[in-house]
Short mmCIF file of C-alpha atoms in Angstrom, two decimals:
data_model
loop_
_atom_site.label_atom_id
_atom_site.label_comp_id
_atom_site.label_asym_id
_atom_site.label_seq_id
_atom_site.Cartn_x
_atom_site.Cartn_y
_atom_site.Cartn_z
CA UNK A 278 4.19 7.11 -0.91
CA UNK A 279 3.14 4.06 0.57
CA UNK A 280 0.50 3.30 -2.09
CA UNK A 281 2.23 2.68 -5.19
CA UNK A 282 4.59 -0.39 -4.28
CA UNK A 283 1.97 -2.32 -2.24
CA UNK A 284 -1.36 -1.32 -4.51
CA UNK A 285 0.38 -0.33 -7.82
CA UNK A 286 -2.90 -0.93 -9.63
CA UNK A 287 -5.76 1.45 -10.31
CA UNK A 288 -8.30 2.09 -7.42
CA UNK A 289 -11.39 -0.72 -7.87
CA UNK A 290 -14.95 0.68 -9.13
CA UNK A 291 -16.82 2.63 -7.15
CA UNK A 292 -18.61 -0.20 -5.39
CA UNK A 293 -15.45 -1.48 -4.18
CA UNK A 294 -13.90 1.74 -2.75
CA UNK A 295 -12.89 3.29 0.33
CA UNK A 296 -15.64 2.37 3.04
CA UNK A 297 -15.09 1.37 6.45
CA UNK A 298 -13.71 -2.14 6.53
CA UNK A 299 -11.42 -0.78 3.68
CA UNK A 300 -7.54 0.08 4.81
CA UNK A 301 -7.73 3.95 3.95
CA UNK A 302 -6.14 5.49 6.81
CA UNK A 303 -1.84 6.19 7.08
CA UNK A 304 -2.21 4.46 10.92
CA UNK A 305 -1.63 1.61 12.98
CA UNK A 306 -4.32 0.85 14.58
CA UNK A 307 -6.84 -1.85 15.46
CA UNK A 308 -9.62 -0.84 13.43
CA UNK A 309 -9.99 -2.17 9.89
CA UNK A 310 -9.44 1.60 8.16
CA UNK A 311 -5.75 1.35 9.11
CA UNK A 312 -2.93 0.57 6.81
CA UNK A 313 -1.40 -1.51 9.54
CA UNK A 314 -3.77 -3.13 11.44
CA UNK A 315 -3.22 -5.07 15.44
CA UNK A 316 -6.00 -6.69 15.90
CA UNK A 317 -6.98 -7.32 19.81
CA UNK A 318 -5.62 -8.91 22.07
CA UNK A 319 -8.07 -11.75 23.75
CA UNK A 320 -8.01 -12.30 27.30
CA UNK A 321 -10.21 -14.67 29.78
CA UNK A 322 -10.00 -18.09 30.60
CA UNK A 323 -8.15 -20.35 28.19
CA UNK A 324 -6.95 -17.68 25.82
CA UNK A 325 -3.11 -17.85 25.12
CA UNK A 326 -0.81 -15.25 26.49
CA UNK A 327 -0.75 -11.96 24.57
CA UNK A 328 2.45 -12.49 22.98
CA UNK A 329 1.16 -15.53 21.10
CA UNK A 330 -2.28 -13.98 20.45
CA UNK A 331 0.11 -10.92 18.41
CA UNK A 332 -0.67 -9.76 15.19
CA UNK A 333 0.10 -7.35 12.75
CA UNK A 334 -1.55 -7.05 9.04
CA UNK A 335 -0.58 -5.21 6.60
CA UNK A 336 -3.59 -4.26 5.01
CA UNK A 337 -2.11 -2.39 1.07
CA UNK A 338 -1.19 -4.88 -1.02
CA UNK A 339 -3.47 -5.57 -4.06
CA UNK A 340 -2.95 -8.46 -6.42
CA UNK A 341 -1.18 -6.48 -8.77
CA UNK A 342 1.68 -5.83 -5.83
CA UNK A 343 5.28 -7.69 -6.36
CA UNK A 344 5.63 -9.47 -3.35
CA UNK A 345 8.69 -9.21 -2.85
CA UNK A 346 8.92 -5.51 -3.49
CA UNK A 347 6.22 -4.73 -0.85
CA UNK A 348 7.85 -6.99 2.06
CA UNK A 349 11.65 -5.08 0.80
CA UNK A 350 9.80 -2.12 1.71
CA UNK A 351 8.10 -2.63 4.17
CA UNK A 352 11.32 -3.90 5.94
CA UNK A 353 13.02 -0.62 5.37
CA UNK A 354 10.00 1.54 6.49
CA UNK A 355 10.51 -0.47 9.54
CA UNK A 356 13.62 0.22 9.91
CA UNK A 357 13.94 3.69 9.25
CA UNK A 358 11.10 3.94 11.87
CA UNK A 359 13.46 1.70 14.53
CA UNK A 360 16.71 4.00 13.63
CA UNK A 361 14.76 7.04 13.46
CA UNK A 362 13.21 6.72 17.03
CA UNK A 363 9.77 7.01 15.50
CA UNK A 364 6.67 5.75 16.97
CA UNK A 365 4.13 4.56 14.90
CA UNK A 366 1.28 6.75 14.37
CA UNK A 367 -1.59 5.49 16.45
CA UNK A 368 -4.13 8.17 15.81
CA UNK A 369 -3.65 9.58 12.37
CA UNK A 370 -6.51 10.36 10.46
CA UNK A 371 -4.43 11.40 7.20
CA UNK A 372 -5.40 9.29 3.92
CA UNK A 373 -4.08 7.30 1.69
CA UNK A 374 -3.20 8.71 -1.53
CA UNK A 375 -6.79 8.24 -3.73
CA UNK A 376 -5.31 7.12 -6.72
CA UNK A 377 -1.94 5.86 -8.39
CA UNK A 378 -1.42 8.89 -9.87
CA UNK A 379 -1.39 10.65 -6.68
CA UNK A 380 0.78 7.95 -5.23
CA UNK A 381 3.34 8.24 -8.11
CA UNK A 382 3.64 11.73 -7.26
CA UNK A 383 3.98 11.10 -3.31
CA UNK A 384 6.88 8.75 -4.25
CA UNK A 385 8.33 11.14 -6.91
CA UNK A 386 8.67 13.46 -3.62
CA UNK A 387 9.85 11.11 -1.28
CA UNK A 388 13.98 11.50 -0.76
CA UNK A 389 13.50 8.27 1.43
CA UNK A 390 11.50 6.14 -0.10
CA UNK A 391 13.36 6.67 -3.53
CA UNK A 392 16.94 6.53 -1.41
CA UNK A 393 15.81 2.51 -0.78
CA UNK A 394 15.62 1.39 -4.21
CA UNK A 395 18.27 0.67 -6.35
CA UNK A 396 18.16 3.66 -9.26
CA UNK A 397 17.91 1.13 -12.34
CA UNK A 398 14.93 -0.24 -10.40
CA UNK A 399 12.68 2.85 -9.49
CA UNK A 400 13.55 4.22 -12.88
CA UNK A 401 11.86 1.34 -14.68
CA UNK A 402 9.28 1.37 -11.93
CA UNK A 403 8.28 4.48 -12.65
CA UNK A 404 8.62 4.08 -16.45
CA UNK A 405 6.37 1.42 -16.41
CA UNK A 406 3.71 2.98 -13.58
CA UNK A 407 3.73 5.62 -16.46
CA UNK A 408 2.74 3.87 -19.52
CA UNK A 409 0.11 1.78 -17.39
CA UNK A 410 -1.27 5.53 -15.76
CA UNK A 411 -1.32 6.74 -19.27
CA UNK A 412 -2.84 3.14 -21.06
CA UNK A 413 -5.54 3.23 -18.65
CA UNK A 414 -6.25 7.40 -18.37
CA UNK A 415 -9.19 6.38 -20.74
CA UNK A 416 -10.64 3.92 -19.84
CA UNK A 417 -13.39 3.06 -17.02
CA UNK A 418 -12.85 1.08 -13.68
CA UNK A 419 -14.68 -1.63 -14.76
CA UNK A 420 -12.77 -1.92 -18.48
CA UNK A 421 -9.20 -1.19 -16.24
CA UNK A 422 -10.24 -4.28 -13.65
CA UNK A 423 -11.23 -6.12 -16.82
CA UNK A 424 -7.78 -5.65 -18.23
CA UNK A 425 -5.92 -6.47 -15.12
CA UNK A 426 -7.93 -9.62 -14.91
CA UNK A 427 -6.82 -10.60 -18.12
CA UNK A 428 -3.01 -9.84 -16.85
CA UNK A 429 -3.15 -11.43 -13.77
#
């Protein structure tokens, strides 16, 4: 379900999809395929200590992401995972949902996910996901990018 809040727009044209500098992968890991991504660690003479060297990226959003709605989120995944007593998983190969559609559905499933938002909110959320999903259902990649350039 993680696709829909950070990357709520349609997936880019085929040139631009999943390859492997994309973030594809539900992981943490260092390698450019995961979702969140911790880059090394330098060491050697002159580097900094490893604590200021840390970094994490979150690798989702797209431009057509609220900002705000991705970092609430993100916040609360975090969480959960902290209160839970869940590590992060380091060696998952499992995708990404390919398209919104199939995210939509993911979050339409997820008790969780849907238990963080305020109803009003994920209602509309969804209401509007909708009418984009079905605005777009005929159109190409190139025409949908074309219209989301336009919007944003």
């Amino acid at each position: 379900p993680a696709r829909p809040l950070p990357a709520p727009g349609p997936p880019p044209p085929p040139p631009l999809t999943r390859h492997p500098g994309s973030p594809s992968l539900r992981r943490v890991a260092g390698d450019r395929e995961a979702a969140i991504r911790l880059p090394g660690i330098g060491t050697g003479p002159g580097m900094a200590d490893a604590a200021a060297q840390f970094n994490l990226e979150f690798r989702l959003p797209d431009a057509a992401a609220c900002p705000h709605l991705v970092l609430a989120i993100l916040v609360r995944a975090g969480l959960e995972g902290i209160l839970d007593g869940r590590e992060p998983v380091a060696g998952g190969e499992g995708g990404l949902p390919a398209s919104l559609e199939e995210a939509m559905a993911a979050l339409g499933t997820d008790a969780s996910v849907r238990s963080w938002l305020p109803a009003e909110l994920l209602s509309t959320y969804e209401a509007l996901k909708t009418a984009e999903m079905a605005h777009l259902r005929e159109r190409t990649p190139l025409e949908a990018c074309a219209e989301y350039l336009d919007i944003y």
